[in-house]
mmCIF file of C-alpha atoms in Angstrom:
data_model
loop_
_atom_site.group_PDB
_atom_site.id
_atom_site.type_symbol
_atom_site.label_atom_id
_atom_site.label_comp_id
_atom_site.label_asym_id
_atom_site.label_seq_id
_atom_site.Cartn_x
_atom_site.Cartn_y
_atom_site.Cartn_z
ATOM 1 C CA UNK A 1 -29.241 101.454 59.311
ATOM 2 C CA UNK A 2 -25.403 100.659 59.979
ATOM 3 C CA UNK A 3 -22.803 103.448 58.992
ATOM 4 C CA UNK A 4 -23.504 107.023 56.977
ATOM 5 C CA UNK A 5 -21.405 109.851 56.281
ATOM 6 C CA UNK A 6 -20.878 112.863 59.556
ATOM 7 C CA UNK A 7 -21.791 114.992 56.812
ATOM 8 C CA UNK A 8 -25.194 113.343 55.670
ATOM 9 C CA UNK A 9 -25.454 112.359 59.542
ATOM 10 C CA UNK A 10 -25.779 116.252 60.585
ATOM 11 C CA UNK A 11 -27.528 117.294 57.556
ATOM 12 C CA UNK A 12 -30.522 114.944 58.274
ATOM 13 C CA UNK A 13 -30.358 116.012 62.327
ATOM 14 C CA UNK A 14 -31.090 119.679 60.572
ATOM 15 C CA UNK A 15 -27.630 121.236 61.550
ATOM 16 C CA UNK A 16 -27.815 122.904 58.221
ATOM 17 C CA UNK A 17 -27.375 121.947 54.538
ATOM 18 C CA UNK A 18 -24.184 119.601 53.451
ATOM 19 C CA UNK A 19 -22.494 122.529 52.527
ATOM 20 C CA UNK A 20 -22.888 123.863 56.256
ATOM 21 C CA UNK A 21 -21.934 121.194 58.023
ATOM 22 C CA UNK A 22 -18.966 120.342 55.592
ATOM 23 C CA UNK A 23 -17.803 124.042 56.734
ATOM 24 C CA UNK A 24 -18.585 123.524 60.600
ATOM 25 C CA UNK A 25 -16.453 119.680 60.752
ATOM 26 C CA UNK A 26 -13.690 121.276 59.098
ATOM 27 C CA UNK A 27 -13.783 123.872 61.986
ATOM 28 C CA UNK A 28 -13.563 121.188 64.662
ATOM 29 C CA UNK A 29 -16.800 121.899 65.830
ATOM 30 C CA UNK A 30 -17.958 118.244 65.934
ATOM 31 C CA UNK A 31 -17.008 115.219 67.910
ATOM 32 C CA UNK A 32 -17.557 111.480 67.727
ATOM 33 C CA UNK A 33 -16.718 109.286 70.468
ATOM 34 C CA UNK A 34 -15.245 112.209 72.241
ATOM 35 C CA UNK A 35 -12.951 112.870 69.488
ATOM 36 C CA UNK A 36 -12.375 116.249 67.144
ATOM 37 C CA UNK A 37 -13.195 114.724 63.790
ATOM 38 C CA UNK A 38 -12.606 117.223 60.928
ATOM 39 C CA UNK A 39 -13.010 114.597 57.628
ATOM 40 C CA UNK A 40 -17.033 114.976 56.415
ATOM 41 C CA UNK A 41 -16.145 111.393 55.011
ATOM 42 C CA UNK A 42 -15.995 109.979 58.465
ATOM 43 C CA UNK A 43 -18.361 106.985 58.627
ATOM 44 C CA UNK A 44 -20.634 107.227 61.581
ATOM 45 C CA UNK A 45 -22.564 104.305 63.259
ATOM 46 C CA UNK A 46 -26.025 105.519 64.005
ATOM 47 C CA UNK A 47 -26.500 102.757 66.465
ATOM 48 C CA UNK A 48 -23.532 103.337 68.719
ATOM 49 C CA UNK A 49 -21.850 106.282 67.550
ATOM 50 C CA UNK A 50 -22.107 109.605 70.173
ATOM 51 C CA UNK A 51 -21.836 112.797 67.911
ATOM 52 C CA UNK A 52 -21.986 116.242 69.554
ATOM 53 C CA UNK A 53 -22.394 119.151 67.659
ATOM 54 C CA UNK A 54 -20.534 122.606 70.674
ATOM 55 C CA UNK A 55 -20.752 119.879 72.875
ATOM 56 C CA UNK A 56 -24.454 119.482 72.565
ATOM 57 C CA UNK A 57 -25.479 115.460 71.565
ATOM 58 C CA UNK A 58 -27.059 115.300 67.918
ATOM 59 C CA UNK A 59 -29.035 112.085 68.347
ATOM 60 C CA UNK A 60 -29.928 110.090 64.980
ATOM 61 C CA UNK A 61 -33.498 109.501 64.019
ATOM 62 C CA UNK A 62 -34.209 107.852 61.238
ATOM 63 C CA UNK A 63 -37.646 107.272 61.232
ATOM 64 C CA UNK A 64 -40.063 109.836 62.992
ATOM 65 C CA UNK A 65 -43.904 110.388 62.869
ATOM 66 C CA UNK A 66 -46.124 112.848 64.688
ATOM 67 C CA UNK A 67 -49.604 113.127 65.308
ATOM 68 C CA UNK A 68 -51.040 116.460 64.503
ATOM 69 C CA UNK A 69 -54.132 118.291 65.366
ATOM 70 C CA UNK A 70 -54.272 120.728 62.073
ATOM 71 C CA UNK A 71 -55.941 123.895 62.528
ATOM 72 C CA UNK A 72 -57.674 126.338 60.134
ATOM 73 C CA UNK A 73 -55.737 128.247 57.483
ATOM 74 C CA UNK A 74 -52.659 125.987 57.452
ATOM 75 C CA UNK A 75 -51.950 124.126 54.647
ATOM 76 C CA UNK A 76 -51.245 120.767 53.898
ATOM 77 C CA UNK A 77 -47.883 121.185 52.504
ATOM 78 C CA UNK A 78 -44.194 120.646 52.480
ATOM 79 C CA UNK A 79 -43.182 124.639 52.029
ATOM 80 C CA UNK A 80 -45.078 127.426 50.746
ATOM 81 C CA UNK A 81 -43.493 130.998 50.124
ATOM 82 C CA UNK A 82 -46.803 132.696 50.934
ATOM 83 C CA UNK A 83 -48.911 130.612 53.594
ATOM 84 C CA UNK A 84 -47.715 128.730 56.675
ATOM 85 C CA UNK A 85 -47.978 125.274 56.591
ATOM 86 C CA UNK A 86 -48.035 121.953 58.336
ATOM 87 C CA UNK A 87 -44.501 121.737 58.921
ATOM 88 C CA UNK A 88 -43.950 125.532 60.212
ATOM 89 C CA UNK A 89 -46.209 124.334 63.240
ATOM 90 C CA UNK A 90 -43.605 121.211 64.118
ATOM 91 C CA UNK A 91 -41.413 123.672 66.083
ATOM 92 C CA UNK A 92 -38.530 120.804 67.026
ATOM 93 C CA UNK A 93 -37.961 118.616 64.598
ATOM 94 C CA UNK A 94 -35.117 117.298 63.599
ATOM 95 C CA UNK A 95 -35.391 115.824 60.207
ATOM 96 C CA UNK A 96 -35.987 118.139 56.904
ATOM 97 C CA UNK A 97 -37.235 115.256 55.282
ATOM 98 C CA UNK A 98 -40.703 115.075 56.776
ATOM 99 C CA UNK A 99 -43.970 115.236 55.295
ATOM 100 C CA UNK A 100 -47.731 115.330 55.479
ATOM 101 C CA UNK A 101 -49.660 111.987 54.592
ATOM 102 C CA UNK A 102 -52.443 113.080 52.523
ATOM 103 C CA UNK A 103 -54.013 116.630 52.586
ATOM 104 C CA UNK A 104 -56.777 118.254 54.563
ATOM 105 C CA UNK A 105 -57.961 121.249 53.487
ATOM 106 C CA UNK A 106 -56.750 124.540 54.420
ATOM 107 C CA UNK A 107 -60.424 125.487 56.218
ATOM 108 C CA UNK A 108 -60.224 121.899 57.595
ATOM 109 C CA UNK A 109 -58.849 120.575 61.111
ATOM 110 C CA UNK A 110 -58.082 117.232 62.840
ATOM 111 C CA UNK A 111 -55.886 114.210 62.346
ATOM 112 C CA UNK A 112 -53.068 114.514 60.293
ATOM 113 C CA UNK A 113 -49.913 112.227 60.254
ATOM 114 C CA UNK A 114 -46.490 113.886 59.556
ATOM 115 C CA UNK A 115 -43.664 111.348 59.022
ATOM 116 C CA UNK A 116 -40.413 110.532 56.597
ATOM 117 C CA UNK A 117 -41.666 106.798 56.542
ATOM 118 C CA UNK A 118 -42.363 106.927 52.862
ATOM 119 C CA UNK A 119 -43.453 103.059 52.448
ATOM 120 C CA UNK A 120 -46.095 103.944 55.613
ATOM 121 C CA UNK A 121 -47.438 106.765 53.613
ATOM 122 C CA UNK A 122 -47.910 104.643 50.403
ATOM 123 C CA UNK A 123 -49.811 102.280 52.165
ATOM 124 C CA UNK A 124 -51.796 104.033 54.009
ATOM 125 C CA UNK A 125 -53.121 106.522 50.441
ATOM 126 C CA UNK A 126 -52.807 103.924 48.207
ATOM 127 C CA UNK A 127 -56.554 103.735 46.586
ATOM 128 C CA UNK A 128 -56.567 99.646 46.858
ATOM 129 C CA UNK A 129 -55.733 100.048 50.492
ATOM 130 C CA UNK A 130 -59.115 101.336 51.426
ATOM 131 C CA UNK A 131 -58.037 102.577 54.313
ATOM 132 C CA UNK A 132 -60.953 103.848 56.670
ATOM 133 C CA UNK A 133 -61.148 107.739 57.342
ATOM 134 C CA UNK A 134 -63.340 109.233 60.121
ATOM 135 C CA UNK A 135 -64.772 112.846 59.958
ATOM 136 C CA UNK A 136 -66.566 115.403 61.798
ATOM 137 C CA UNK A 137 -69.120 117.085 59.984
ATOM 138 C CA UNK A 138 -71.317 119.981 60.859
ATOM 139 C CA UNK A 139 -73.851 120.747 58.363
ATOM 140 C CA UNK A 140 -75.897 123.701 56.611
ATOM 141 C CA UNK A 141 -78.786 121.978 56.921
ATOM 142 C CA UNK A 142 -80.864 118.893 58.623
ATOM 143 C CA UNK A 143 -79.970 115.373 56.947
ATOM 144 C CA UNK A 144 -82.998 113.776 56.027
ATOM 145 C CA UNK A 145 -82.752 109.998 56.058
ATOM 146 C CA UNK A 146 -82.852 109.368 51.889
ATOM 147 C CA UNK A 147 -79.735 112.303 51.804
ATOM 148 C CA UNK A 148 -78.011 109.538 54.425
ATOM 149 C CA UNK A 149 -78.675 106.554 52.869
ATOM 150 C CA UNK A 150 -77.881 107.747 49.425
ATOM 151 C CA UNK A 151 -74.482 108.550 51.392
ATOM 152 C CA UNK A 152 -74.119 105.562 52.224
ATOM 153 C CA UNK A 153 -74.381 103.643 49.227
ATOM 154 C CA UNK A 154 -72.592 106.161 47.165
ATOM 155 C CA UNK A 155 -72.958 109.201 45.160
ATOM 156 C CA UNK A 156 -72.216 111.176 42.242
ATOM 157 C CA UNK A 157 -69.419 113.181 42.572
ATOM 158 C CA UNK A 158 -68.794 113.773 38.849
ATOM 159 C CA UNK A 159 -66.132 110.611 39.120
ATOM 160 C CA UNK A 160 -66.420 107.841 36.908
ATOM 161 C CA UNK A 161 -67.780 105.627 39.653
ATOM 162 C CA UNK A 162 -70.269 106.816 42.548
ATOM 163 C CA UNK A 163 -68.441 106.910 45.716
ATOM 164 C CA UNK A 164 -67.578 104.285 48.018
ATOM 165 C CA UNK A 165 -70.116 102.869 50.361
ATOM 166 C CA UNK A 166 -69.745 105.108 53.713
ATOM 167 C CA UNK A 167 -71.012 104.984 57.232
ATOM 168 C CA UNK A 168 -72.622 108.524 58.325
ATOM 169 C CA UNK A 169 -73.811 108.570 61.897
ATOM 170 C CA UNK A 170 -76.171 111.723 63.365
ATOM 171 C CA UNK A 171 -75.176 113.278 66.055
ATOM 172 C CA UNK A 172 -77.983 115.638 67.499
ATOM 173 C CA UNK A 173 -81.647 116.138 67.574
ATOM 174 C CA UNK A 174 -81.110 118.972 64.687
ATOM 175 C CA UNK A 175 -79.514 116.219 62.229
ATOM 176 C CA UNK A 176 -76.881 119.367 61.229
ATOM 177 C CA UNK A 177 -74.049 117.156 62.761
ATOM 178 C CA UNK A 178 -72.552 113.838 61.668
ATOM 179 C CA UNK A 179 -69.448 111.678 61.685
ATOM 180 C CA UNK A 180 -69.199 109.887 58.364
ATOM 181 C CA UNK A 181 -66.560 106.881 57.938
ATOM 182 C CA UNK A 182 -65.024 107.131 54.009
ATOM 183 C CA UNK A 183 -62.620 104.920 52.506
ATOM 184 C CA UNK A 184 -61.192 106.716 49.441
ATOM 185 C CA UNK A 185 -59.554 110.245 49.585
ATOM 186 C CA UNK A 186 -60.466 111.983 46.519
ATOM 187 C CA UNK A 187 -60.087 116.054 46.260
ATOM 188 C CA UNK A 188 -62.730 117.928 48.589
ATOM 189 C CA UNK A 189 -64.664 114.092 49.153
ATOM 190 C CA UNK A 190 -66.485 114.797 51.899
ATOM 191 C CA UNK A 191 -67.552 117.910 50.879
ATOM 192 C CA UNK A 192 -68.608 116.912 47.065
ATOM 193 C CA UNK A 193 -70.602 113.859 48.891
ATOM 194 C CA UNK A 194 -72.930 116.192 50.898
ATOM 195 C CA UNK A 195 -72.959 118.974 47.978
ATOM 196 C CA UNK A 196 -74.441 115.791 46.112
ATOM 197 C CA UNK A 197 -77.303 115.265 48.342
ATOM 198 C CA UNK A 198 -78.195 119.103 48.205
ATOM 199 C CA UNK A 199 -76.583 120.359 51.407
ATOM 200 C CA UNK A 200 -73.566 122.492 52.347
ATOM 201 C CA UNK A 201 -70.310 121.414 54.997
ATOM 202 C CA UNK A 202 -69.582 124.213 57.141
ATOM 203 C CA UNK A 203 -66.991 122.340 59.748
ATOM 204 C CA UNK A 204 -65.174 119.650 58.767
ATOM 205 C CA UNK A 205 -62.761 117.778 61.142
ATOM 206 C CA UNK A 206 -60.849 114.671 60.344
ATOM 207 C CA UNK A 207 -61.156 112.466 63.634
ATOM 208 C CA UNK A 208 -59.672 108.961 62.258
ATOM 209 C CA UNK A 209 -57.394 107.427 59.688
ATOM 210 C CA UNK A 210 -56.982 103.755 59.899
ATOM 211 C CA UNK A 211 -55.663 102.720 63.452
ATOM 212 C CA UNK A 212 -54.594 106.316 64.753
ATOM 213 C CA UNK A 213 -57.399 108.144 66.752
ATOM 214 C CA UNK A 214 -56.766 112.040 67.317
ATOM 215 C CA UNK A 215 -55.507 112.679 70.681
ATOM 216 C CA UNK A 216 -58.297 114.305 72.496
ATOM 217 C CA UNK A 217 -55.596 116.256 74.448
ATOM 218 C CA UNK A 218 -54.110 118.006 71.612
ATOM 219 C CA UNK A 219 -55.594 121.170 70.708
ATOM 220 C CA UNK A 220 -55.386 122.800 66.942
ATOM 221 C CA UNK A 221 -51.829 123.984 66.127
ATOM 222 C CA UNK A 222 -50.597 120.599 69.035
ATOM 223 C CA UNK A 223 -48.594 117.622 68.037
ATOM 224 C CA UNK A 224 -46.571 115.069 69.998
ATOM 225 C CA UNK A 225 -45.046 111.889 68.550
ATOM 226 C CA UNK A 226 -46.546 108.645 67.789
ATOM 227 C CA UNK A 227 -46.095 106.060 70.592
ATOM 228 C CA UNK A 228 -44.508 102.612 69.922
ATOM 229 C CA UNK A 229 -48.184 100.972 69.860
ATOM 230 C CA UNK A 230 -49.723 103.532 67.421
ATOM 231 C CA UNK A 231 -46.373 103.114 65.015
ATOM 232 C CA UNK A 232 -46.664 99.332 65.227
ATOM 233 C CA UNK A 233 -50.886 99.371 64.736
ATOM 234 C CA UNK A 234 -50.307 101.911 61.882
ATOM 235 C CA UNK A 235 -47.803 99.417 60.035
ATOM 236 C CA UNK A 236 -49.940 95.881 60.823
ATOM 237 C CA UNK A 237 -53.206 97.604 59.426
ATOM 238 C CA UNK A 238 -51.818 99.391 56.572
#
């Protein structure tokens, strides 16, 4: 990234806004290289640079991306004054510039990818991308075999075009649960599909998007980073 501003360098770690940090330099509070530095101007490089913050090393990261297992009654979202959100459950992080990629519903759980690569996210929501979506869904009612096909081949959800062609796959002996492979993201998709072919979503769980599986380990409210392979599968099929 080469060489940024102590100020902007602490403000991204989450030490506090630029005003903050401005106040706790100036203070002496902060050392590069093993050295008092008290100028907010002083140009820091992230590569090879050692800035502690009380003594305590502030480590840059530029990039970051965790894999989330959403639960219930969280929302998709940045901030929110009255309901807690995605973020609020990422207890150590670092960076306040993070985000979710794409939205799951607040009665909706699984996958979700929180990140500050903003060319990743593009790619991977951008409609042309088509990028494949995997959910769990458990049903009101039995899924005859015309309701799946018609799924398949795309239905009316009061869009100017029918949906996408899908996969759905049945699950049980009662036909009440599915997985169903989309590759669009419109508002409430899944559940407009199956409202389409008369029946009702009662569990919906997102288990796929693109290359990244959800972690089977990770229960709802979990995260944990992104490993090197995931990042680098993410970016070659997106």
């Amino acid at each position: 990234m080469g060489k940024i501003r102590l100020d902007k360098y602490l403000a991204d770690m989450g030490l506090g806004t630029r005003t903050e940090v401005k106040k706790d330099i100036k203070k002496g509070r902060i050392s590069v290289n093993e050295e008092i530095v008290k100028s907010p101007e002083y140009k820091i490089d992230t590569q090879t640079d050692i800035v502690l913050a009380d003594g305590k090393e502030i480590a840059y990261e530029e990039l970051v991306y965790y894999m989330l297992n959403k639960p219930q009654g969280v929302i998709s979202a940045t901030e929110d004054r009255r309901e807690k959100t995605v973020l609020d459950l990422i207890s150590d992080k670092k960076r306040k510039d993070l985000f979710p990629v794409g939205r799951l519903d607040k009665d909706t759980e699984g996958l979700l990818l929180i990140t500050n690569d903003g060319e990743l996210a593009h790619n991977l929501l951008a409609p042309k991308k088509h990028v494949d979506k995997k959910y769990f869904v458990r049903l009101k009612t039995a899924l005859s075999e015309d309701n799946r096909k018609q799924l398949e081949e795309g239905v009316d959800i009061g869009e100017d075009k029918l949906t996408m062609p899908s996969q759905v796959f049945l699950l049980n002996k009662e036909k009440d649960e599915a997985e169903i492979i989309i590759r669009e993201g419109k508002f409430h998709q899944i559940k407009r599909m199956f409202h389409a072919v008369g029946n009702e979503v009662i569990f919906l769980k997102r288990l796929s998007m693109g290359s990244l599986v959800l972690d089977e380990n990770l229960l709802p409210g979990e995260y944990r980073l992104l490993t090197p392979e995931e990042i680098e599968r993410l970016k070659e099929n997106a």
